[in-house]
Coordinates of C-alpha atoms in Angstrom, one line a residue:
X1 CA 6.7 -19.9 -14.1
X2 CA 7.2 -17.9 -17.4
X3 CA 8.9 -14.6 -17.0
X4 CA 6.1 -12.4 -18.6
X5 CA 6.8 -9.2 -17.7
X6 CA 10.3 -9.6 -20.0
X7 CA 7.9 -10.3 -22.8
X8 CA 5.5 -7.3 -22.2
X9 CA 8.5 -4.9 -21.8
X10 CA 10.1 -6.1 -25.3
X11 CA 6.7 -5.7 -26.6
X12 CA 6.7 -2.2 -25.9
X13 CA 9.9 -1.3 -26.8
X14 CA 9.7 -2.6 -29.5
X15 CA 6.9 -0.2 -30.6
X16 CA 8.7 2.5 -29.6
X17 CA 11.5 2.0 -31.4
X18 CA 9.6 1.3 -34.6
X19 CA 7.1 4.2 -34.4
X20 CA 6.9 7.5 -34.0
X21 CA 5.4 7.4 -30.7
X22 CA 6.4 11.0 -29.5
X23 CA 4.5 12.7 -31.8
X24 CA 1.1 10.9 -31.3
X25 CA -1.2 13.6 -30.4
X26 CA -4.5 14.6 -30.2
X27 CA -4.4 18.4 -30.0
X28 CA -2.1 19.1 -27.4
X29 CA -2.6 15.9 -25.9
X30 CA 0.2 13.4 -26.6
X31 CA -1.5 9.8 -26.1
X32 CA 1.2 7.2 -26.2
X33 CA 1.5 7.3 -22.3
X34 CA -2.1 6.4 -21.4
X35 CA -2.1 3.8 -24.3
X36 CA 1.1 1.9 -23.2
X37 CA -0.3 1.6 -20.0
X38 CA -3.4 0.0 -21.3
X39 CA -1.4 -2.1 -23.8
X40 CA 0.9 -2.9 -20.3
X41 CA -2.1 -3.7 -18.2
X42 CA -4.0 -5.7 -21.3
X43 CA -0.6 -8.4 -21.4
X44 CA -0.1 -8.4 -18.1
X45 CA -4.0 -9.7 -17.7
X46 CA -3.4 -11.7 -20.4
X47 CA -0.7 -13.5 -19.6
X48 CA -1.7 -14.4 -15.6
X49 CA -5.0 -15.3 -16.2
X50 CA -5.9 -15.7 -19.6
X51 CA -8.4 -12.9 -19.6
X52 CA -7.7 -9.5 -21.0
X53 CA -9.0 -6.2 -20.3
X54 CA -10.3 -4.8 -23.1
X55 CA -8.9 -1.5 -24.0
X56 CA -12.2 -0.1 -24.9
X57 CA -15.2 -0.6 -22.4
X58 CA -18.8 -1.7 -24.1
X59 CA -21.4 0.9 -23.1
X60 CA -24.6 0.0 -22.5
X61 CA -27.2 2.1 -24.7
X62 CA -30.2 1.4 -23.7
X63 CA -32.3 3.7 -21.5
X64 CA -34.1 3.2 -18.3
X65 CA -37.4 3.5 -17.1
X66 CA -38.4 5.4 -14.5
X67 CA -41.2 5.8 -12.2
X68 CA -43.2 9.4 -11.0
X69 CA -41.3 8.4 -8.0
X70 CA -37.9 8.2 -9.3
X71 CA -38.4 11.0 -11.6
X72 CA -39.3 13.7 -8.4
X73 CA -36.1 11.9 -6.7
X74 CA -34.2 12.3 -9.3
X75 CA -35.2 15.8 -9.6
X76 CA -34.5 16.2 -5.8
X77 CA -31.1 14.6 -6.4
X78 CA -30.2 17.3 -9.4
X79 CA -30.8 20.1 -7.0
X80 CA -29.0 18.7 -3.8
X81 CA -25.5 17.9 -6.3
X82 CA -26.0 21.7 -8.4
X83 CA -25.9 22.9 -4.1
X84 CA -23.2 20.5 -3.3
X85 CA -21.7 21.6 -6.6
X86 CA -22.1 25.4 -5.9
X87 CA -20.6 25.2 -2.2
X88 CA -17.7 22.8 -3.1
X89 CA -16.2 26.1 -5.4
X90 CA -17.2 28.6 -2.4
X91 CA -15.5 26.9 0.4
X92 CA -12.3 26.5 -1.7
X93 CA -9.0 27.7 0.0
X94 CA -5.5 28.5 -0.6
X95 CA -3.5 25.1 -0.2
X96 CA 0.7 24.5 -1.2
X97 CA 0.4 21.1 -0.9
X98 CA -2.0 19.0 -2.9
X99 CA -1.8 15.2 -1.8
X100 CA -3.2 12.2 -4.8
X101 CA -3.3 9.4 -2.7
X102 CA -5.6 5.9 -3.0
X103 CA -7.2 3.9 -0.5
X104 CA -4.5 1.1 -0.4
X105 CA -1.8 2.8 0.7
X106 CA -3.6 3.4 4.0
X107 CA -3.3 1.3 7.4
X108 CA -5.1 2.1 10.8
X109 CA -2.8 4.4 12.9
X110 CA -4.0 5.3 16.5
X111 CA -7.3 4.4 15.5
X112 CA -7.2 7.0 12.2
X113 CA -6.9 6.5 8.4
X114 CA -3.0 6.8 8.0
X115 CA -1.8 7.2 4.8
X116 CA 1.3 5.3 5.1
X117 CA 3.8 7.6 3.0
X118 CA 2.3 10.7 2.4
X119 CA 1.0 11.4 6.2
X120 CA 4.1 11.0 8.2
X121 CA 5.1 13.8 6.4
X122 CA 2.0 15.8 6.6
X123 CA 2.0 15.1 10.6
X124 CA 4.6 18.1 10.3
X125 CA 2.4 21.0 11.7
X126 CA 3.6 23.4 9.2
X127 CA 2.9 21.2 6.1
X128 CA -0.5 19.6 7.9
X129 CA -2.5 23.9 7.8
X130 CA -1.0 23.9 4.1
X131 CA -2.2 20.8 2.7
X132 CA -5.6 19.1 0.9
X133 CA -5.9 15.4 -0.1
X134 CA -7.9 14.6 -3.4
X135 CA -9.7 11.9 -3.2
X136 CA -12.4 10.3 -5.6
X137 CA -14.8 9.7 -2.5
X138 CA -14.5 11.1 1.2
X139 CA -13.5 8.6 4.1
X140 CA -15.4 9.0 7.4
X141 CA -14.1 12.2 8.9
X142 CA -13.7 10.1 12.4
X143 CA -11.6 7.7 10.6
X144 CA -9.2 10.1 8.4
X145 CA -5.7 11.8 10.1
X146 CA -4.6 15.2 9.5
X147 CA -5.1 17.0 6.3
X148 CA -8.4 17.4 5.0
X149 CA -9.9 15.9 2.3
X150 CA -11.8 17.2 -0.9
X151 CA -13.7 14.7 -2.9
X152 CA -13.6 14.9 -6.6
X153 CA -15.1 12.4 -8.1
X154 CA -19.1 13.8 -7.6
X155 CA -18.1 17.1 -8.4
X156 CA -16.3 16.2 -11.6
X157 CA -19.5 14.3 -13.0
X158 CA -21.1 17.6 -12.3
X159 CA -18.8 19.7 -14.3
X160 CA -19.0 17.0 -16.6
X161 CA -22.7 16.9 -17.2
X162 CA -22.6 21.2 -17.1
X163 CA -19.9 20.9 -20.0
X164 CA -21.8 18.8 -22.2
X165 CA -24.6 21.3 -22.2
X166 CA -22.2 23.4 -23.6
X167 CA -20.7 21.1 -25.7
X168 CA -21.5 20.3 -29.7
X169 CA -22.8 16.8 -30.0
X170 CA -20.7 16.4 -33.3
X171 CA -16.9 16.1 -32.6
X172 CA -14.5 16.7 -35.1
X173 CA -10.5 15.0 -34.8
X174 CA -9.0 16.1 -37.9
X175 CA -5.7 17.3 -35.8
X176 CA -5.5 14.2 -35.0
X177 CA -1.9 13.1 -35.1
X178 CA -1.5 9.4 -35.5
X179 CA 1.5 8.3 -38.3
X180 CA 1.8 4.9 -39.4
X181 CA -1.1 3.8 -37.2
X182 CA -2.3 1.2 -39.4
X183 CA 1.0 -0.5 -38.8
X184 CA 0.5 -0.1 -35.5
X185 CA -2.7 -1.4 -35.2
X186 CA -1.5 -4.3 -37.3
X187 CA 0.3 -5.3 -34.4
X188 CA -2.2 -5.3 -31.8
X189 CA -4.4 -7.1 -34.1
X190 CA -1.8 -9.7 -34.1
X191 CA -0.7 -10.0 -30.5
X192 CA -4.4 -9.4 -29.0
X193 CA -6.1 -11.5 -31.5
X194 CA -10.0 -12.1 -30.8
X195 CA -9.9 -9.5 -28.0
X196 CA -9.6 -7.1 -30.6
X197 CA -12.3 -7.8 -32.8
X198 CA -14.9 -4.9 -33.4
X199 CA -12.5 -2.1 -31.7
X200 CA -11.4 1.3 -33.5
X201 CA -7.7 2.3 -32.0
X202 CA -8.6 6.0 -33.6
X203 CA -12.2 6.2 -32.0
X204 CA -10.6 4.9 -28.3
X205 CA -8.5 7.5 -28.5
X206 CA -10.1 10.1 -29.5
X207 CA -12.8 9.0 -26.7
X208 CA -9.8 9.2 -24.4
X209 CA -8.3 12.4 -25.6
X210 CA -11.9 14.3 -25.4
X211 CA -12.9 13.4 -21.7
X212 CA -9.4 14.0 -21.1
X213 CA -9.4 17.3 -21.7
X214 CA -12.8 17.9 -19.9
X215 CA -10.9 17.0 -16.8
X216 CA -7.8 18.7 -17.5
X217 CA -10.1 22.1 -17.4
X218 CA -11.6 21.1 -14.8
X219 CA -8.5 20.8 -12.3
X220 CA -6.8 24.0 -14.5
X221 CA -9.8 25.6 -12.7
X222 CA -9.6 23.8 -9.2
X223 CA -6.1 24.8 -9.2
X224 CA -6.3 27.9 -10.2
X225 CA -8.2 28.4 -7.1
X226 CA -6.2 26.9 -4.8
X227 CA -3.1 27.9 -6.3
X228 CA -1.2 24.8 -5.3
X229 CA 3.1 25.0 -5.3
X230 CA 3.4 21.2 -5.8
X231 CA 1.1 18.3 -6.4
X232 CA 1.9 15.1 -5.1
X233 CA 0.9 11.9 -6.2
X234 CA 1.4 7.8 -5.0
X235 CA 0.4 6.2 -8.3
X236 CA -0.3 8.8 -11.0
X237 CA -2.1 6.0 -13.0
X238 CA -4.7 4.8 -10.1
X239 CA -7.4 7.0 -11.5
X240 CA -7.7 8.6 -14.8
X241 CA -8.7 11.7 -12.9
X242 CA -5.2 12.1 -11.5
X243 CA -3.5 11.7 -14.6
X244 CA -5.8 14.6 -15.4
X245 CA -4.9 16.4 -12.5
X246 CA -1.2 16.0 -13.1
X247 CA -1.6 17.3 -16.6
X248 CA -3.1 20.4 -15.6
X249 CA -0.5 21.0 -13.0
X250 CA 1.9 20.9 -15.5
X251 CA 0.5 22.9 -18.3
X252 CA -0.2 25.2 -15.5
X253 CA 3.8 25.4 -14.4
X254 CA 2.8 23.2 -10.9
X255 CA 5.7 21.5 -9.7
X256 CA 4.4 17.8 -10.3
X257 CA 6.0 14.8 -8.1
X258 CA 5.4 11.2 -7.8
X259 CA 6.7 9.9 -4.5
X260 CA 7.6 5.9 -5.1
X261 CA 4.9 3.7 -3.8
X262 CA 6.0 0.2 -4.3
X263 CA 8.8 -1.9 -5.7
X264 CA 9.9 -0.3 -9.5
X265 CA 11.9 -2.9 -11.7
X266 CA 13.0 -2.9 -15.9
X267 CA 10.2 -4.4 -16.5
X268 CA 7.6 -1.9 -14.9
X269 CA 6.3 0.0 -17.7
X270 CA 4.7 3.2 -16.1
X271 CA 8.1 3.5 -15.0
X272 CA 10.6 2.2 -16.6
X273 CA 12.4 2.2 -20.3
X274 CA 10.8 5.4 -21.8
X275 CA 12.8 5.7 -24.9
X276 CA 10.8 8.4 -26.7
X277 CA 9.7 11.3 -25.2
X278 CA 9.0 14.9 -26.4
X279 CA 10.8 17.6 -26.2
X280 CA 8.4 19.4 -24.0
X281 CA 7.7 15.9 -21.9
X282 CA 4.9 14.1 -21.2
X283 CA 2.2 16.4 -19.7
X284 CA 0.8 13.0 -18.4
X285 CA 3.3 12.2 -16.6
X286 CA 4.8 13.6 -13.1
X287 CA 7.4 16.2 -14.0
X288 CA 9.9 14.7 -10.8
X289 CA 10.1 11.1 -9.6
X290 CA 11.0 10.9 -5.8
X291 CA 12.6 7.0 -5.2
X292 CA 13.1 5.4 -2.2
X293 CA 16.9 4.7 -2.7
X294 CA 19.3 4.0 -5.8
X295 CA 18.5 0.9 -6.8
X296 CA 15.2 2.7 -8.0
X297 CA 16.6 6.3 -9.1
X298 CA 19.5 4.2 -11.6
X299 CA 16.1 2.7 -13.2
X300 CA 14.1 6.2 -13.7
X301 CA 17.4 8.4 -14.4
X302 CA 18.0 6.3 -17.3
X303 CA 15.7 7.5 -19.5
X304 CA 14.8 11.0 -17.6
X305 CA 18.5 12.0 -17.6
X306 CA 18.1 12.1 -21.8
X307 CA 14.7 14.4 -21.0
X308 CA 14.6 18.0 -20.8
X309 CA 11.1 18.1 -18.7
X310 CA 11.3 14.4 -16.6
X311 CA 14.1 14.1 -13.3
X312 CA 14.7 11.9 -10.7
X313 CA 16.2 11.8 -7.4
X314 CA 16.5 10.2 -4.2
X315 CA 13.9 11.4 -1.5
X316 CA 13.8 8.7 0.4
X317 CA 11.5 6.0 2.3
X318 CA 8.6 7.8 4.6
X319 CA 7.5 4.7 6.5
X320 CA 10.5 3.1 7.3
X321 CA 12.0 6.9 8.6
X322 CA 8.5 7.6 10.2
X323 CA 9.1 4.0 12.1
X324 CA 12.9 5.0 12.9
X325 CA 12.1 7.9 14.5
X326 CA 9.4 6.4 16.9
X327 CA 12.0 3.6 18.0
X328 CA 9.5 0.8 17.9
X329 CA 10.9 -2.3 17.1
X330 CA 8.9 -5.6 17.2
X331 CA 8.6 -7.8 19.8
X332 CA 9.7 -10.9 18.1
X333 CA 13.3 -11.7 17.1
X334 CA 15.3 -13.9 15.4
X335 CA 12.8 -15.0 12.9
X336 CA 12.8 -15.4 9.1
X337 CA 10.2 -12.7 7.3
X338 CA 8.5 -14.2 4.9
X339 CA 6.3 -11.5 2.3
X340 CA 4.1 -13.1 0.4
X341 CA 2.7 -11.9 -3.0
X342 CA -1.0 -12.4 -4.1
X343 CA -2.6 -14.2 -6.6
X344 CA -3.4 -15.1 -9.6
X345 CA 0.6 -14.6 -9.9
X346 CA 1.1 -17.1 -6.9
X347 CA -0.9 -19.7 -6.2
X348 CA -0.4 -21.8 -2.1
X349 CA 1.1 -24.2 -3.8
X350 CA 3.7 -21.7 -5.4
X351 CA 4.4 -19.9 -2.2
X352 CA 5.1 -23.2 -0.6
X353 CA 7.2 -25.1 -2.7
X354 CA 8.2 -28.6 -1.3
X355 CA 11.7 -27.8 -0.9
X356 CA 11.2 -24.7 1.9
X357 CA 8.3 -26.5 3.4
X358 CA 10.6 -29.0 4.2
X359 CA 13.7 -26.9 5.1
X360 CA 10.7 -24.9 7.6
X361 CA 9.9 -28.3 8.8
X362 CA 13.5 -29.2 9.8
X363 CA 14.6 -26.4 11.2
X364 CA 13.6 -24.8 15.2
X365 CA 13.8 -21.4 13.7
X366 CA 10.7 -19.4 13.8
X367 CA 9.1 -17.6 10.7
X368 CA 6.8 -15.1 10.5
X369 CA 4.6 -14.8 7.5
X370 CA 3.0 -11.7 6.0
X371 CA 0.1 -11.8 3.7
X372 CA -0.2 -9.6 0.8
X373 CA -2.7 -6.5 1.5
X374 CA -4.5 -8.1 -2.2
X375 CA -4.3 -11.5 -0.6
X376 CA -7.4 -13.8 -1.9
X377 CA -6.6 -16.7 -0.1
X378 CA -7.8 -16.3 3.6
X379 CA -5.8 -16.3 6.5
X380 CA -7.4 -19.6 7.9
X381 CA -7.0 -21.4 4.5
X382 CA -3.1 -20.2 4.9
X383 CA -2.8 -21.5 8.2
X384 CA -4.5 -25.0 7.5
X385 CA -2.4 -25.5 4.9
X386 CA 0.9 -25.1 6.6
X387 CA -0.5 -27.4 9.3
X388 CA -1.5 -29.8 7.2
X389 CA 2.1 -29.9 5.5
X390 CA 3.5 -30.6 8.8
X391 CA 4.6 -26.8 9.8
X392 CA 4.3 -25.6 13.4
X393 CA 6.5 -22.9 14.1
X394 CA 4.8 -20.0 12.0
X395 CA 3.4 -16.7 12.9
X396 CA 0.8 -16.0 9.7
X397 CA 0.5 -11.7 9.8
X398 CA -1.7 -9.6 7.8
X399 CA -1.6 -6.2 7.4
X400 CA -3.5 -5.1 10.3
X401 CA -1.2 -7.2 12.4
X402 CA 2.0 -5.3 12.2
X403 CA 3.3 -2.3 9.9
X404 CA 6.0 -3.7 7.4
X405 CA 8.9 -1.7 9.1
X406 CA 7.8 -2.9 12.5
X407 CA 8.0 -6.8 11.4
X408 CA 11.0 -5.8 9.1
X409 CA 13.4 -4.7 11.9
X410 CA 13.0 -7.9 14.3
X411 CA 13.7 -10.5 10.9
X412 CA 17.1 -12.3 10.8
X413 CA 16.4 -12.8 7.3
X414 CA 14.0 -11.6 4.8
X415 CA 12.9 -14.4 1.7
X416 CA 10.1 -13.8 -0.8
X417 CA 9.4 -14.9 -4.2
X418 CA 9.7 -11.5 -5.9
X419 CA 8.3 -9.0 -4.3
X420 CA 9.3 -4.8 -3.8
X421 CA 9.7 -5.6 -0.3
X422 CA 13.2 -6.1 -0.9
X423 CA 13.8 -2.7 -0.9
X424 CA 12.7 -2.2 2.7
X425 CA 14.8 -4.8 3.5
X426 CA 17.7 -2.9 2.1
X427 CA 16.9 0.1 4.0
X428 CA 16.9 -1.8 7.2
X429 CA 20.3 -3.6 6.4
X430 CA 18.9 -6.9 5.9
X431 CA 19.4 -9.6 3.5
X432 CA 17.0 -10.8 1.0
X433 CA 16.5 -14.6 -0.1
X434 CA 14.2 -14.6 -3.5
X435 CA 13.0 -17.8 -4.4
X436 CA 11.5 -17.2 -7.7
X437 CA 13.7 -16.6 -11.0
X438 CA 11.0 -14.0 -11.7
X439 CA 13.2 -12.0 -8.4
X440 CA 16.6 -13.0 -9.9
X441 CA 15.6 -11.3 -12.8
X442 CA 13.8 -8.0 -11.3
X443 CA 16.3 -7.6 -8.6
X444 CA 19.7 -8.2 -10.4
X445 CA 21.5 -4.9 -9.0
X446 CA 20.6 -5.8 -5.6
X447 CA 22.0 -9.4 -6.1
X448 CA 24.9 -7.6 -7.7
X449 CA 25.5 -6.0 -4.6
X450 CA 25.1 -8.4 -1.8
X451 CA 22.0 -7.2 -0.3
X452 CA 19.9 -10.3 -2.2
X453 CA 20.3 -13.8 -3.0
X454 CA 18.6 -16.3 -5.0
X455 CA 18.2 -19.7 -4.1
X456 CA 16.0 -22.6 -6.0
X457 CA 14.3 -24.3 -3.0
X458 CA 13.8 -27.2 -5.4
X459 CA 17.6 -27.7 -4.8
X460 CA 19.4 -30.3 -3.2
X461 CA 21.4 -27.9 -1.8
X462 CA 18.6 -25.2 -0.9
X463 CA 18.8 -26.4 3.0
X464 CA 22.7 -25.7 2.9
X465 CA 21.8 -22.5 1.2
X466 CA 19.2 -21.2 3.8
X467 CA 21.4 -22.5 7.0
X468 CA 24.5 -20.5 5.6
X469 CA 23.0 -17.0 4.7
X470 CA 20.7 -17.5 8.3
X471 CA 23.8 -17.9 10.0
X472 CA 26.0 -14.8 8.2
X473 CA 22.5 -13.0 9.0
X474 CA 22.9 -13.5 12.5
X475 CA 26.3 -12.4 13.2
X476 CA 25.0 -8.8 11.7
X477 CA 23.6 -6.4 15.1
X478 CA 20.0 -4.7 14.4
X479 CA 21.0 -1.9 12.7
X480 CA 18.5 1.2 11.5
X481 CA 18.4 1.8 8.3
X482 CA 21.4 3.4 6.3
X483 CA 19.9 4.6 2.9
X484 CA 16.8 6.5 3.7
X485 CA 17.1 10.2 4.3
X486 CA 15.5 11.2 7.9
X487 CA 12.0 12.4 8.3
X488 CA 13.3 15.6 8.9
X489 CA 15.5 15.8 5.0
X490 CA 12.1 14.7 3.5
X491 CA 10.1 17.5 4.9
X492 CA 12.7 19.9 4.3
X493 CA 12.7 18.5 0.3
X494 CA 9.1 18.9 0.8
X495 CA 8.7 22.8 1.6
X496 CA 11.9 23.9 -0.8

């Protein structure tokens, strides 16, 4: 499998060492960091399944009808959202802690929506009465734990709509800050080809910069109100709402902070390898990086020890401490973990190459296997596969089945293709086999320092490979984990 990612991040630095990327601006608005992520996002589409996100969306112009009918419930409608609109202001509150979370990062928990990182801190009582989620749309209040929730998405169409009232219909972007952007767009012409056809780089940002700063005012005012000492986000990217929100925290002096959600390598490039970067920073980007453990802070320090506005430091892993402190442990031992990664990166056939189908086949060990929460392919087809290759002694796991930490402590040995659950394996002392070069590549410091190992199971020696690390595995006791700070250091990071 080609090695992408390598390409994408060359691609990028490479425009940012030939261009003045840090002093693209429109206004006070410096672009570059929302337009590498689309150029990111654009390749990375590109390259795993030949299809490419455009970066500018085609609107549709043309107008509905409507009916009498529609019309007086549409009228209805406008009056119930300007109430909604008018009480969601009144019944604001005083909050320290605001929480920018998304719906994937949340597994059932005693029957409640649990927000696997941010929650097992916000299940301190003295952080729980002081906290607000932001979400773009409200989860069943008998389903959501702890802090409340405020949805934002409804009431920032509103302001929206209110603003453009007020708005002139002619905009003008002669401060528009772009130098040598005909170069630059010379290049994307080139590496984007027919997808580029018909787009103006100057008009998509300008679009961009202008509804940008309709929602920056509009969370300068929300926060103004609640008068926030830090806002936290998972993925400062999932929405371009909380980018908004985490550029008006920061023009406003709010501590911004982006707790770690997932595995961050070289090549991730909302993360990693920013080589120009203002003076002042990146209002679009958290002011503090919170990573799970070294092997992620080395990665983020490089480039915001050189900044004046970005840090990073080690916070440590939520889960995994939230986990410890409960002393649940799974019920199963002394069985390989498997962590599968989803498609269209991996196909079955990928996941399963012939060489550990047949070491899985040989062997009395038992694996269990754990599905991807973006898995495509169903459980069933996963399981008739394996069976029809021949292997018995499986346990297939979603999700739902068992927390990672829980299936994580009980492994022997943890093997993947290249997925960030290597670092959860660090953090619970246990070894890593990555079967993809793709993992060899991202994971080099963890290789470096014993924790990981990468074996080609289309080896004639992969078997030998497997039985020797499986057996060093063993002769290590269950250990909890040595590189996470406590739940009780987070929370106290959290209210300093």
């Amino acid at each position: 499998m080609m090695d992408y990612r390598l390409y994408i991040k060359e691609f990028i630095i490479n425009i940012e060492m030939n261009f003045p990327v840090d002093t693209w601006r429109s206004k006070e608005i410096y672009f570059w960091p929302f337009l590498r992520r689309k150029i990111y996002f654009s390749l990375i589409r590109k390259f795993s399944d030949n299809k490419l996100i455009r970066l500018e969306k085609t609107i549709s112009h043309q107008k509905p009808s409507f009916s009498i009918q529609q019309s007086i419930k549409g009228k209805f409608n406008v009056v119930s959202r300007v109430l909604s609109f008018i009480f969601f202001w009144i019944n604001l509150r005083k909050k320290d802690y605001i929480f920018l979370s998304a719906p994937h990062f949340k597994e059932t928990f005693e029957g409640k929506s649990f927000d696997r990182l941010f929650d097992p801190l916000i299940k301190d009582k003295d952080i729980e009465v002081r906290s607000i989620y932001l979400v773009l749309n409200s989860e069943s209040k008998k389903k959501r734990g702890n802090a409340l929730e405020l949805e934002i998405l409804k009431q920032y169409q509103t302001f929206e709509l209110i603003s453009k009232r007020f708005r002139s219909k002619t905009y003008h972007f002669d401060d528009l800050e772009f130098q040598n952007s005909n170069d630059f767009q010379e290049i994307l012409k080139n590496e984007f080809k027919a997808y580029y056809e018909g787009l103006d780089i100057n008009s998509f940002i300008e679009k961009r910069s202008l509804s940008l700063n309709t929602q920056i005012k509009f969370f300068k005012i929300l926060f103004n109100r609640i008068k926030p000492d830090k806002v936290l986000s998972l993925c400062y990217y999932y929405s371009d709402l909380y980018e908004a929100a985490i550029a008006a925290a920061n023009k406003l002096g709010i501590q911004t902070i982006e707790l770690q959600h997932g595995s961050i390598v070289s090549e991730h490039m909302c993360y990693a390898e920013w080589n120009k970067i203002p003076s002042s920073g990146f209002s679009t980007l958290p002011r503090t990086f919170w990573c799970w453990d070294s092997f992620t802070y080395e990665i983020i320090n490089k480039w915001t020890s050189e900044s004046n506005f970005h840090d990073a430091l080690i916070f440590g892993h939520p889960w995994i401490s939230f986990w410890n402190n409960r002393d649940v442990y799974s019920s199963e031992e002394n069985y390989v973990l498997y962590t599968l990664q989803p498609e269209p990166e991996y196909k079955i056939e990928q996941l399963f190459p012939i060489g550990l189908v047949n070491y899985m086949k040989s062997k009395s060990i038992k694996w269990i296997i754990r599905m991807h929460p973006r898995q495509k392919v169903s459980k069933v087809s996963f399981e008739n596969y394996l069976v029809q290759q021949g292997v018995s002694n499986f346990i297939l796991n979603t999700v739902e089945d068992s927390p990672l930490p829980i299936s994580m402590s009980g492994c022997t040995l943890h093997i993947t293709q290249s997925s960030g659950c290597v670092h959860e394996a660090v953090l619970f002392n246990k070894k890593t086999v990555l079967l993809n070069k793709i993992g060899q590549n991202y994971f080099k410091s963890m290789i470096e320092s014993g924790n990981a190992f990468y074996f080609n199971p289309n080896n004639v020696n992969f078997s030998e490979e497997m039985d020797s690390i499986i057996d060093m595995s063993k002769e290590l006791s269950r250990k909890k984990f040595s590189q996470s700070k406590s739940l009780e250091k987070m929370v106290k990071m959290l209210k300093s």
